[in-house]
Coordinates of C-alpha atoms in Angstrom, one line a residue:
Chain I
X1 CA 0.0 0.0 0.0
X2 CA 2.6 2.7 0.9
X3 CA 4.8 1.5 -1.8
X4 CA 1.9 1.9 -4.4
X5 CA 1.3 5.5 -3.2
X6 CA 5.0 6.3 -3.5
X7 CA 5.3 5.0 -7.1
X8 CA 2.2 6.9 -8.2
X9 CA 3.5 10.0 -6.7
X10 CA 7.1 9.8 -8.3
X11 CA 5.5 9.2 -11.7
X12 CA 3.3 12.1 -11.4
X13 CA 6.0 14.5 -10.3
X14 CA 8.2 13.7 -13.3
X15 CA 5.3 14.0 -15.6
X16 CA 4.5 17.6 -14.5
X17 CA 4.3 20.1 -17.3
X18 CA 4.7 17.4 -19.8
X19 CA 3.3 17.2 -23.2
X20 CA 0.3 18.9 -24.0
X21 CA -2.7 16.5 -24.0
X22 CA -5.5 16.2 -26.5
X23 CA -8.5 17.7 -24.9
X24 CA -12.3 16.8 -25.5
X25 CA -15.3 18.5 -24.1
X26 CA -18.5 16.5 -23.5
X27 CA -21.2 19.1 -22.4
X28 CA -24.8 18.6 -21.9
X29 CA -27.6 18.9 -19.3
X30 CA -28.1 16.6 -16.2
X31 CA -28.6 13.0 -17.4
X32 CA -28.1 13.9 -21.1
X33 CA -25.7 10.8 -21.4
X34 CA -22.4 12.2 -20.7
X35 CA -21.1 9.4 -18.5
X36 CA -22.3 6.8 -20.8
X37 CA -20.4 8.4 -23.9
X38 CA -17.3 9.2 -21.6
X39 CA -17.0 5.7 -20.1
X40 CA -16.8 4.1 -23.5
X41 CA -14.0 6.4 -24.6
X42 CA -12.1 5.9 -21.2
X43 CA -12.1 2.2 -21.7
X44 CA -11.3 2.3 -25.4
X45 CA -8.0 4.4 -24.5
X46 CA -7.2 2.8 -21.3
X47 CA -6.4 4.7 -18.0
X48 CA -2.6 5.0 -18.9
X49 CA -3.4 7.3 -22.0
X50 CA -6.7 9.0 -20.8
X51 CA -8.1 10.7 -17.9
X52 CA -11.7 12.1 -17.3
X53 CA -12.5 15.3 -15.4
X54 CA -15.9 16.3 -14.4
X55 CA -16.5 20.1 -14.1
X56 CA -19.6 19.6 -12.0
X57 CA -17.2 19.2 -9.0
X58 CA -16.5 22.8 -9.2
X59 CA -19.6 23.7 -7.1
X60 CA -19.1 26.8 -5.0
X61 CA -21.8 25.8 -2.6
X62 CA -22.7 22.4 -1.1
X63 CA -26.3 21.1 -1.1
X64 CA -27.2 22.7 2.4
X65 CA -25.8 26.0 1.2
X66 CA -27.7 25.8 -2.1
X67 CA -31.0 25.3 -0.3
X68 CA -31.2 29.1 0.5
X69 CA -29.8 30.4 -2.8
X70 CA -32.1 31.9 -5.5
X71 CA -30.5 29.6 -8.2
X72 CA -29.7 26.0 -8.8
X73 CA -26.4 24.2 -9.3
X74 CA -26.6 24.8 -13.1
X75 CA -26.2 28.5 -12.7
X76 CA -22.6 29.8 -13.4
X77 CA -22.7 31.8 -10.1
X78 CA -23.2 28.5 -8.3
X79 CA -19.8 27.2 -9.7
X80 CA -16.2 28.4 -9.6
X81 CA -16.2 29.3 -13.2
X82 CA -12.9 31.3 -12.9
X83 CA -11.3 28.2 -11.3
X84 CA -12.7 26.0 -14.2
X85 CA -11.1 28.2 -16.7
X86 CA -7.8 28.2 -14.7
X87 CA -7.7 24.4 -14.4
X88 CA -8.7 23.8 -18.1
X89 CA -5.9 26.1 -19.2
X90 CA -3.5 24.3 -16.9
X91 CA -4.5 20.7 -18.1
X92 CA -4.4 22.0 -21.7
X93 CA -0.8 23.0 -21.2
X94 CA 0.3 19.8 -19.6
X95 CA 0.2 20.9 -16.0
X96 CA -1.5 19.0 -13.1
X97 CA -4.3 20.4 -11.0
X98 CA -5.8 19.7 -7.6
X99 CA -9.4 19.3 -8.6
X100 CA -12.3 19.8 -6.1
X101 CA -14.6 16.8 -5.6
X102 CA -18.4 17.1 -4.9
X103 CA -19.8 14.1 -3.3
X104 CA -23.2 13.3 -5.0
X105 CA -24.3 11.0 -2.2
X106 CA -23.8 13.3 0.7
X107 CA -24.0 16.8 -1.3
X108 CA -20.9 17.8 0.4
X109 CA -17.5 19.3 -1.0
X110 CA -14.7 16.9 0.0
X111 CA -11.1 16.1 -0.4
X112 CA -9.7 17.4 -3.7
X113 CA -7.9 15.0 -6.2
X114 CA -4.7 15.3 -8.0
X115 CA -5.0 15.1 -11.6
X116 CA -2.3 14.6 -14.0
X117 CA -3.1 15.1 -17.7
X118 CA -2.4 12.1 -19.8
X119 CA -2.3 11.9 -23.6
X120 CA -6.0 12.5 -23.6
X121 CA -8.2 14.5 -21.3
X122 CA -12.0 14.1 -21.4
X123 CA -13.8 17.0 -19.8
X124 CA -17.5 16.5 -19.1
X125 CA -20.3 18.3 -17.3
X126 CA -22.8 20.9 -17.4
X127 CA -20.7 24.0 -18.2
X128 CA -17.5 23.0 -19.8
X129 CA -18.2 25.4 -22.8
X130 CA -19.7 28.2 -20.9
X131 CA -17.0 30.7 -21.6
X132 CA -15.0 31.3 -24.8
X133 CA -11.8 30.7 -22.8
X134 CA -13.0 27.4 -21.7
X135 CA -14.0 26.4 -25.1
X136 CA -10.7 27.5 -26.6
X137 CA -8.9 24.9 -24.3
X138 CA -10.4 22.0 -26.3
X139 CA -9.4 20.2 -29.6
X140 CA -12.8 18.9 -30.1
X141 CA -16.1 20.1 -28.5
X142 CA -19.3 17.9 -28.2
X143 CA -22.8 18.7 -27.0
X144 CA -25.4 16.1 -26.1
X145 CA -28.9 17.2 -27.0
X146 CA -31.4 14.3 -26.2
X147 CA -35.2 15.4 -26.5
X148 CA -36.4 16.7 -23.0
X149 CA -38.8 13.7 -22.4
X150 CA -36.0 11.2 -22.8
X151 CA -33.6 13.2 -20.7
X152 CA -36.3 13.4 -18.0
X153 CA -36.8 9.7 -18.0
X154 CA -32.9 9.1 -17.8
X155 CA -32.8 11.6 -15.0
X156 CA -35.6 10.0 -13.0
X157 CA -34.0 6.5 -13.4
X158 CA -30.5 7.6 -12.4
X159 CA -31.4 10.0 -9.5
X160 CA -34.0 7.7 -7.8
X161 CA -31.7 4.6 -8.1
X162 CA -28.3 6.0 -7.7
X163 CA -28.6 9.4 -5.8
X164 CA -31.3 8.6 -3.4
X165 CA -34.0 11.1 -4.7
X166 CA -37.8 10.3 -5.0
X167 CA -39.5 10.5 -8.5
X168 CA -41.3 13.6 -7.3
X169 CA -38.1 15.4 -6.1
X170 CA -36.6 14.9 -9.5
X171 CA -39.4 16.2 -11.3
X172 CA -39.7 19.3 -9.0
X173 CA -36.0 19.8 -9.6
X174 CA -36.3 19.6 -13.3
X175 CA -39.0 22.3 -13.1
X176 CA -36.8 24.6 -10.9
X177 CA -33.9 24.1 -13.3
X178 CA -35.7 24.8 -16.6
X179 CA -35.0 28.7 -16.8
X180 CA -31.3 28.0 -16.1
X181 CA -31.1 25.1 -18.5
X182 CA -32.4 27.4 -21.3
X183 CA -30.2 30.4 -20.2
X184 CA -26.9 28.5 -19.7
X185 CA -26.7 24.9 -20.8
X186 CA -28.3 24.8 -24.1
X187 CA -26.5 27.9 -25.4
X188 CA -23.4 25.8 -25.3
X189 CA -24.6 23.8 -28.4
X190 CA -23.4 26.8 -30.4
X191 CA -19.9 26.2 -29.3
X192 CA -19.8 22.4 -30.2
X193 CA -18.1 20.9 -33.3
X194 CA -20.4 17.9 -32.8
X195 CA -23.9 17.8 -31.6
X196 CA -25.4 14.5 -30.6
X197 CA -29.1 13.7 -30.3
X198 CA -30.3 10.2 -29.3
X199 CA -34.0 9.9 -29.9
X200 CA -36.7 7.7 -31.4
X201 CA -37.2 8.0 -35.1
X202 CA -40.4 9.9 -35.7
X203 CA -43.1 8.0 -37.5
X204 CA -41.5 4.6 -37.0
X205 CA -42.8 2.0 -34.6
X206 CA -39.7 0.0 -33.7
X207 CA -40.1 -3.2 -31.5
X208 CA -39.6 -2.6 -27.8
X209 CA -36.0 -2.8 -26.7
X210 CA -34.7 -1.2 -30.1
X211 CA -31.9 1.2 -29.1
X212 CA -32.4 4.9 -29.7
X213 CA -31.2 6.3 -32.9
X214 CA -28.5 9.0 -33.3
X215 CA -28.6 12.2 -35.2
X216 CA -25.1 13.6 -35.2
X217 CA -24.5 17.1 -36.4
X218 CA -21.0 17.5 -37.9
X219 CA -20.1 21.2 -37.9
X220 CA -17.3 22.1 -40.4
X221 CA -15.3 23.6 -37.6
X222 CA -13.2 20.5 -37.5
X223 CA -12.2 18.2 -40.2
X224 CA -14.6 15.1 -40.0
X225 CA -13.8 11.8 -41.8
X226 CA -15.2 11.8 -45.4
X227 CA -18.3 9.7 -45.4
X228 CA -20.3 11.4 -48.2
X229 CA -19.9 8.8 -50.9
X230 CA -20.6 5.8 -48.7
X231 CA -23.6 7.2 -46.9
X232 CA -25.4 9.2 -49.6
X233 CA -28.4 7.1 -49.9
X234 CA -31.1 8.6 -47.5
X235 CA -33.2 5.5 -47.6
X236 CA -30.6 3.4 -45.6
X237 CA -30.6 3.1 -41.8
X238 CA -27.3 5.0 -41.9
X239 CA -27.0 8.1 -44.0
X240 CA -25.3 11.6 -44.2
X241 CA -27.3 14.5 -45.1
X242 CA -26.3 18.1 -46.0
X243 CA -28.5 20.5 -44.2
X244 CA -28.6 23.8 -42.5
X245 CA -28.2 24.0 -38.6
X246 CA -30.8 25.9 -36.5
X247 CA -28.9 29.1 -37.1
X248 CA -28.7 28.6 -40.9
X249 CA -24.9 27.4 -41.0
X250 CA -24.3 24.5 -43.3
X251 CA -23.7 21.2 -41.5
X252 CA -23.5 17.5 -42.3
X253 CA -25.9 15.3 -40.2
X254 CA -25.2 11.7 -39.7
X255 CA -28.1 9.5 -39.0
X256 CA -27.7 6.1 -37.5
X257 CA -30.9 4.3 -36.9
X258 CA -31.2 2.1 -33.8
X259 CA -32.2 -0.9 -35.9
X260 CA -29.1 -0.8 -38.1
X261 CA -27.7 -4.4 -38.4
X262 CA -24.4 -4.9 -36.7
X263 CA -22.5 -5.8 -40.0
X264 CA -23.6 -2.5 -41.5
X265 CA -22.4 -0.4 -38.6
X266 CA -19.2 -2.5 -38.4
X267 CA -18.5 -1.6 -42.1
X268 CA -18.9 2.2 -41.3
X269 CA -16.7 1.8 -38.3
X270 CA -14.0 0.2 -40.4
X271 CA -14.4 3.1 -43.0
X272 CA -14.0 5.8 -40.3
X273 CA -11.1 4.0 -38.8
X274 CA -9.3 3.4 -42.0
X275 CA -9.2 7.2 -42.7
X276 CA -6.9 7.6 -39.5
X277 CA -4.2 5.6 -41.3
X278 CA -3.4 3.8 -38.0
X279 CA -2.1 0.1 -37.8
X280 CA -4.1 -0.6 -34.6
X281 CA -7.4 -2.4 -34.9
X282 CA -10.8 -1.1 -34.0
X283 CA -11.1 -0.1 -30.4
X284 CA -13.2 -2.5 -28.1
X285 CA -15.8 -1.5 -25.5
X286 CA -17.8 0.9 -27.8
X287 CA -21.7 0.9 -27.8
X288 CA -22.0 -0.7 -24.5
X289 CA -25.2 0.3 -22.5
X290 CA -26.1 -0.6 -18.9
X291 CA -27.1 -4.2 -18.3
X292 CA -24.9 -5.5 -21.1
X293 CA -27.1 -4.1 -23.8
X294 CA -25.5 -2.9 -27.0
X295 CA -26.3 0.2 -29.2
X296 CA -24.9 0.7 -32.8
X297 CA -25.7 4.5 -32.7
X298 CA -23.8 4.8 -29.6
X299 CA -20.8 2.7 -30.9
X300 CA -20.8 5.0 -34.1
X301 CA -20.9 8.2 -31.9
X302 CA -17.9 7.1 -29.7
X303 CA -15.9 5.9 -32.6
X304 CA -16.3 9.3 -34.3
X305 CA -15.2 11.0 -31.0
X306 CA -12.2 8.7 -30.8
X307 CA -11.4 9.4 -34.5
X308 CA -11.2 13.1 -33.6
X309 CA -9.1 12.5 -30.5
X310 CA -6.6 10.4 -32.2
X311 CA -6.5 12.8 -35.3
X312 CA -5.8 15.6 -32.9
X313 CA -3.0 13.6 -31.2
X314 CA -1.1 13.1 -34.5
Chain G
X1 CA -27.0 34.1 5.1
X2 CA -27.5 33.6 1.3
X3 CA -27.3 37.2 0.6
X4 CA -23.8 37.4 2.3
X5 CA -22.7 34.4 0.2
X6 CA -23.7 36.2 -3.0
X7 CA -22.0 39.3 -2.0
X8 CA -18.7 37.6 -1.3
X9 CA -18.9 35.7 -4.5
X10 CA -19.5 38.6 -6.7
X11 CA -16.8 40.7 -5.3
X12 CA -14.4 37.9 -5.8
X13 CA -15.4 37.3 -9.4
X14 CA -14.8 40.9 -10.1
X15 CA -11.4 41.0 -8.5
X16 CA -10.2 38.0 -10.5
X17 CA -6.6 38.5 -12.1
X18 CA -6.6 41.9 -10.4
X19 CA -3.4 43.7 -9.3
X20 CA -0.5 41.9 -8.4
X21 CA -0.3 41.5 -4.6
X22 CA 2.9 42.0 -2.3
X23 CA 3.8 38.5 -1.3
X24 CA 5.7 37.7 2.0
X25 CA 6.9 34.2 3.1
X26 CA 7.1 33.1 6.7
X27 CA 8.9 29.8 6.8
X28 CA 9.9 27.8 9.7
X29 CA 9.5 24.4 11.5
X30 CA 6.5 23.2 13.4
X31 CA 5.6 25.5 16.3
X32 CA 8.5 28.0 15.4
X33 CA 6.1 30.9 15.9
X34 CA 4.7 31.6 12.4
X35 CA 1.1 31.9 13.4
X36 CA 2.1 34.4 16.3
X37 CA 3.8 36.7 13.8
X38 CA 1.2 36.2 11.0
X39 CA -1.8 37.1 13.2
X40 CA -0.3 40.3 14.2
X41 CA 0.4 41.4 10.6
X42 CA -3.0 40.3 9.5
X43 CA -4.7 42.3 12.3
X44 CA -2.6 45.4 11.6
X45 CA -3.4 45.3 7.8
X46 CA -7.0 44.1 8.3
X47 CA -8.9 41.4 6.3
X48 CA -9.8 43.8 3.4
X49 CA -6.2 44.3 2.6
X50 CA -4.4 41.1 3.5
X51 CA -5.0 37.5 3.2
X52 CA -3.0 34.5 4.9
X53 CA -2.3 31.2 3.3
X54 CA -0.8 28.2 5.0
X55 CA 1.0 25.8 2.7
X56 CA 0.8 23.1 5.2
X57 CA -2.5 22.5 3.8
X58 CA -1.1 21.0 0.6
X59 CA -0.6 17.6 2.2
X60 CA -0.7 14.7 -0.3
X61 CA -1.7 12.2 2.3
X62 CA -4.0 12.4 5.3
X63 CA -3.0 11.3 8.8
X64 CA -4.2 7.7 8.3
X65 CA -2.2 7.3 5.1
X66 CA 0.9 8.8 6.5
X67 CA 0.9 6.2 9.2
X68 CA 2.3 3.6 6.8
X69 CA 4.7 6.0 4.9
X70 CA 8.4 6.1 5.5
X71 CA 8.5 9.9 6.0
X72 CA 6.6 12.5 7.9
X73 CA 4.6 15.4 6.9
X74 CA 7.7 17.5 6.7
X75 CA 9.0 15.6 3.6
X76 CA 8.5 17.4 0.3
X77 CA 7.3 14.0 -1.2
X78 CA 4.5 14.2 1.5
X79 CA 3.3 17.3 -0.1
X80 CA 1.9 18.6 -3.5
X81 CA 4.9 20.7 -4.0
X82 CA 4.1 21.2 -7.7
X83 CA 0.7 22.4 -6.9
X84 CA 2.2 24.8 -4.1
X85 CA 4.3 26.4 -6.8
X86 CA 1.4 26.6 -9.2
X87 CA -0.7 28.3 -6.6
X88 CA 2.0 30.7 -5.4
X89 CA 2.6 31.8 -9.1
X90 CA -1.2 32.2 -9.6
X91 CA -1.5 34.3 -6.4
X92 CA 1.6 36.3 -7.2
X93 CA 0.3 37.2 -10.7
X94 CA -3.3 38.3 -8.9
X95 CA -5.3 35.2 -9.7
X96 CA -7.5 33.3 -7.3
X97 CA -6.8 29.7 -6.2
X98 CA -8.8 26.8 -4.9
X99 CA -6.6 26.0 -1.9
X100 CA -6.7 22.5 -0.3
X101 CA -7.5 22.4 3.4
X102 CA -6.2 20.0 5.9
X103 CA -8.0 19.7 9.2
X104 CA -5.4 19.5 12.0
X105 CA -8.1 18.2 14.6
X106 CA -9.3 15.1 12.4
X107 CA -6.3 14.7 10.3
X108 CA -8.4 14.6 7.3
X109 CA -8.2 16.6 3.9
X110 CA -11.4 18.5 3.5
X111 CA -13.3 21.0 1.4
X112 CA -11.0 23.3 -0.3
X113 CA -11.2 27.1 0.1
X114 CA -11.5 29.9 -2.5
X115 CA -8.5 32.5 -2.1
X116 CA -8.6 35.7 -3.8
X117 CA -5.2 37.5 -3.4
X118 CA -5.7 41.0 -1.7
X119 CA -3.2 43.9 -1.5
X120 CA -1.0 41.6 0.6
X121 CA -0.7 37.9 0.8
X122 CA 1.1 36.2 3.7
X123 CA 2.3 32.7 3.0
X124 CA 3.3 30.8 6.1
X125 CA 4.3 27.1 6.6
X126 CA 7.0 24.5 6.7
X127 CA 8.0 24.5 3.1
X128 CA 7.2 27.9 1.3
X129 CA 10.8 28.4 0.3
X130 CA 11.5 24.8 -0.7
X131 CA 12.2 25.4 -4.3
X132 CA 13.7 28.4 -6.2
X133 CA 10.5 28.9 -8.0
X134 CA 8.6 29.3 -4.8
X135 CA 11.1 31.7 -3.2
X136 CA 11.0 33.8 -6.4
X137 CA 7.1 34.4 -5.9
X138 CA 7.9 36.5 -2.9
X139 CA 8.9 40.1 -2.2
X140 CA 10.1 39.4 1.2
X141 CA 11.1 36.1 2.6
X142 CA 11.4 35.4 6.4
X143 CA 12.7 32.3 8.2
X144 CA 11.9 31.7 11.9
X145 CA 14.7 30.0 13.7
X146 CA 14.3 29.6 17.5
X147 CA 16.6 27.4 19.6
X148 CA 15.4 23.8 19.4
X149 CA 14.6 23.6 23.1
X150 CA 12.3 26.6 22.9
X151 CA 10.6 25.2 19.8
X152 CA 10.1 21.9 21.6
X153 CA 8.4 23.6 24.5
X154 CA 6.2 25.6 22.1
X155 CA 5.1 22.5 20.2
X156 CA 4.4 20.5 23.5
X157 CA 2.2 23.4 24.6
X158 CA 0.4 23.8 21.5
X159 CA 0.0 20.2 20.2
X160 CA -1.2 19.0 23.8
X161 CA -3.8 21.9 24.3
X162 CA -5.0 22.5 20.7
X163 CA -4.4 19.2 18.8
X164 CA -5.2 16.5 21.1
X165 CA -1.7 14.8 21.4
X166 CA 0.0 13.7 24.7
X167 CA 3.4 15.1 25.7
X168 CA 5.1 11.6 24.8
X169 CA 3.5 11.6 21.4
X170 CA 4.9 15.1 20.7
X171 CA 8.3 14.2 21.9
X172 CA 8.3 11.1 19.9
X173 CA 7.0 12.9 16.7
X174 CA 9.9 15.5 17.1
X175 CA 12.5 12.7 17.2
X176 CA 10.9 11.1 14.0
X177 CA 11.0 14.4 12.3
X178 CA 14.5 15.5 13.2
X179 CA 16.4 14.0 10.0
X180 CA 13.8 15.8 7.7
X181 CA 13.8 19.1 9.6
X182 CA 17.7 19.0 9.1
X183 CA 17.1 18.0 5.4
X184 CA 14.2 20.3 4.4
X185 CA 13.2 22.9 6.8
X186 CA 16.4 24.5 8.0
X187 CA 18.1 24.8 4.5
X188 CA 15.3 27.4 3.7
X189 CA 17.0 29.7 6.1
X190 CA 19.5 30.5 3.2
X191 CA 16.6 31.8 1.0
X192 CA 15.3 34.3 3.6
X193 CA 16.0 38.0 3.5
X194 CA 15.2 38.2 7.2
X195 CA 16.0 35.4 9.9
X196 CA 14.3 35.8 13.2
X197 CA 15.4 34.0 16.4
X198 CA 13.6 34.5 19.6
X199 CA 15.7 33.2 22.5
X200 CA 16.9 33.9 26.0
X201 CA 19.8 36.1 26.2
X202 CA 22.8 34.1 27.3
X203 CA 24.5 35.0 30.5
X204 CA 21.6 36.9 31.7
X205 CA 19.1 36.1 34.4
X206 CA 16.0 37.9 33.7
X207 CA 13.1 37.8 36.0
X208 CA 10.5 35.2 35.2
X209 CA 8.0 36.4 32.7
X210 CA 10.4 38.6 30.7
X211 CA 9.8 38.0 27.1
X212 CA 12.3 36.5 25.0
X213 CA 14.8 38.5 23.0
X214 CA 15.0 38.8 19.3
X215 CA 18.0 38.5 17.2
X216 CA 17.0 39.6 13.7
X217 CA 19.4 39.0 10.8
X218 CA 18.8 41.5 8.0
X219 CA 20.3 40.3 4.8
X220 CA 21.3 42.8 2.2
X221 CA 18.9 41.0 -0.4
X222 CA 16.4 43.6 0.3
X223 CA 16.7 47.2 1.5
X224 CA 16.2 47.5 5.1
X225 CA 15.4 50.8 6.9
X226 CA 18.6 52.6 7.9
X227 CA 19.0 52.0 11.7
X228 CA 22.9 52.2 11.9
X229 CA 23.2 55.7 13.5
X230 CA 20.5 55.3 16.1
X231 CA 21.5 51.7 17.3
X232 CA 25.1 51.7 17.1
X233 CA 25.8 51.3 20.9
X234 CA 26.2 47.7 21.5
X235 CA 25.7 48.3 25.3
X236 CA 21.9 49.1 24.8
X237 CA 19.1 46.8 24.9
X238 CA 18.5 47.3 21.3
X239 CA 21.4 47.6 18.9
X240 CA 22.5 46.8 15.4
X241 CA 25.8 44.9 14.7
X242 CA 27.5 44.3 11.5
X243 CA 28.8 40.6 11.3
X244 CA 29.0 37.6 9.1
X245 CA 26.3 35.0 8.6
X246 CA 27.0 31.3 9.1
X247 CA 28.2 31.1 5.6
X248 CA 30.4 34.1 5.9
X249 CA 28.2 36.6 4.0
X250 CA 27.9 40.1 5.6
X251 CA 24.8 40.9 7.4
X252 CA 23.3 43.4 9.9
X253 CA 21.9 41.8 13.1
X254 CA 19.4 43.6 15.0
X255 CA 19.2 42.8 18.7
X256 CA 16.0 43.6 20.7
X257 CA 16.3 42.4 24.3
X258 CA 13.2 41.2 26.1
X259 CA 13.7 43.6 28.9
X260 CA 13.8 46.8 26.6
X261 CA 11.5 49.5 28.1
X262 CA 8.3 50.4 26.0
X263 CA 9.4 53.9 25.6
X264 CA 12.7 52.8 23.9
X265 CA 11.0 50.4 21.6
X266 CA 8.4 52.9 20.6
X267 CA 11.1 55.2 19.6
X268 CA 12.6 52.7 17.3
X269 CA 9.1 52.0 15.9
X270 CA 8.7 55.6 15.1
X271 CA 12.1 55.7 13.5
X272 CA 11.4 52.7 11.3
X273 CA 8.0 53.9 10.2
X274 CA 9.2 57.5 9.5
X275 CA 11.3 56.1 6.8
X276 CA 8.2 54.8 5.0
X277 CA 7.2 58.4 4.4
X278 CA 3.6 57.5 5.1
X279 CA 1.0 59.6 6.6
X280 CA -0.7 57.0 8.5
X281 CA 0.0 56.4 12.2
X282 CA 1.9 53.4 13.5
X283 CA -0.1 50.2 13.2
X284 CA -2.0 48.7 16.2
X285 CA -2.1 45.0 17.6
X286 CA 1.8 44.5 17.2
X287 CA 3.7 42.7 19.8
X288 CA 0.6 40.7 21.3
X289 CA 1.3 37.3 22.9
X290 CA -1.3 34.6 24.2
X291 CA -3.0 35.6 27.2
X292 CA -2.9 39.4 26.7
X293 CA 0.9 39.5 27.3
X294 CA 3.1 41.8 25.4
X295 CA 6.6 41.6 23.8
X296 CA 8.7 44.5 22.5
X297 CA 10.9 42.1 20.5
X298 CA 8.0 40.8 18.7
X299 CA 6.4 44.2 18.0
X300 CA 9.7 45.4 16.5
X301 CA 9.9 42.2 14.3
X302 CA 6.4 42.5 13.0
X303 CA 6.8 46.3 12.5
X304 CA 9.8 45.4 10.4
X305 CA 7.9 43.0 8.3
X306 CA 5.2 45.6 7.9
X307 CA 7.7 48.1 6.8
X308 CA 8.8 45.9 3.9
X309 CA 5.3 44.8 2.9
X310 CA 4.3 48.5 2.7
X311 CA 7.6 49.4 0.9
X312 CA 7.1 46.7 -1.6
X313 CA 3.5 48.0 -2.3
X314 CA 4.6 51.5 -3.2

């Protein structure tokens, strides 16, 4: 035990102010699926190459203190935004940080954690793209944007099973947070290179248990793998469509339907991976949901993000 | 209560990356008198102008974890020295930090504390001058160097009354720490502009209750107030003496004996203060010991440090 502590410490000290890591942001509202996306990326790259940081730990107030405040944990004033900016800049330039830790079970702020950037740093949370300076720390930025009714179901399931809240408490909290979601969380979509929306396909009645489909907006702010020739047919369960984003800017949108057969999605994965020009095989552990279920749209989404992380590392 | 929290937060956010503060380091071994010196400076300047940071909060391990380690809390490997360096640089350039907090009662690391630099930042602790980079963050550096038998008495008194240890535990801990004191704490004396030693005057038998005398080494690494003409007579209870430091370098040493009359020390205080060319009167709250007692040598020491802080701020 002591010897392990010592080894870790010495390795860390030597690594201080080392190579600049590749930084990816995964932003989105509470229970939008950030952890599911992140854990697949973490497992695919492994803990030696990749570390994840959650910026929701930068709460300025603990649960008791928040009770009397006129805003929720979503509000920038409820978070140490200046320290988030500072720590993201430090990590982006290869420096370690002493990251605060918020305990979701007790609602208390507790012992901080020493984080040394590795080759890849995944930063997920409610507000990682809140300021221009934060957004500028990243090589790739992602915003998760599920329909509100799906996010509500996800939040009820997680908060009642893992965080000790009742269904009514979660619903009331969602109501309390709505104004701040609109004011602070959703505007971050504009700063994302990639916007991911897991949803049911409208006007389709898939059998129960079919995974959600993904609609992946690929903004031309980063260079995406070229999929235009292979996915041109809009009748297929996977296709790419040139369109305009909400604000009129041109974007590609990749659609991956939940019922896509594994063989088809595997072909797309190989095509994306081939464009990296790497010798290593396709990463494992992509597309895994709770309870051992699998989702092809999730696997494609995670692979696209991995593509960007590895491309930025070259 | 919520309104006060909000006010504090807004003021802090506005002050972020503000003016560069004056930074003073007060280094020394455990129970060397750092808190006594610091609290006088803090009270004299007031909380609006001055904030104190203790670098002993940067422990890498809590008390339980340290139990199995082959070194004590004094060892640099037992502390986040890289984060100390980072935070001192941030404070010195006017940025806030989220400082870790070590609870001396429980021996646990706990909720960190947001620290915004003010006009003056006092950094005290075991290792604030351990690296060149840390030492370079300061305008003035001080090392406290009491004789070991006096420090032992102070440590026994403090740790048995305020930290829940027995006398035997304190003595055994002092033994365990001796090698590391010699290796890491005492060498910081070399990086100090001012070295302060409170001690009994040898070959004198002062009545019980006489405060300790101070021997204040003034290195020519900073510009001290000119006291040479007024304190030339070595027969007096306060005098300045040109001599050589341990390593042969020339230094002035100011002696202030514990029995010096209040009127004499007051004259010296006025002479020091006059050299600042300020309109404000002499600061209050200097020279205060526990239990309402007063020490002229302590008052003079604190006034000298205040002189340097205000001089650096001009």
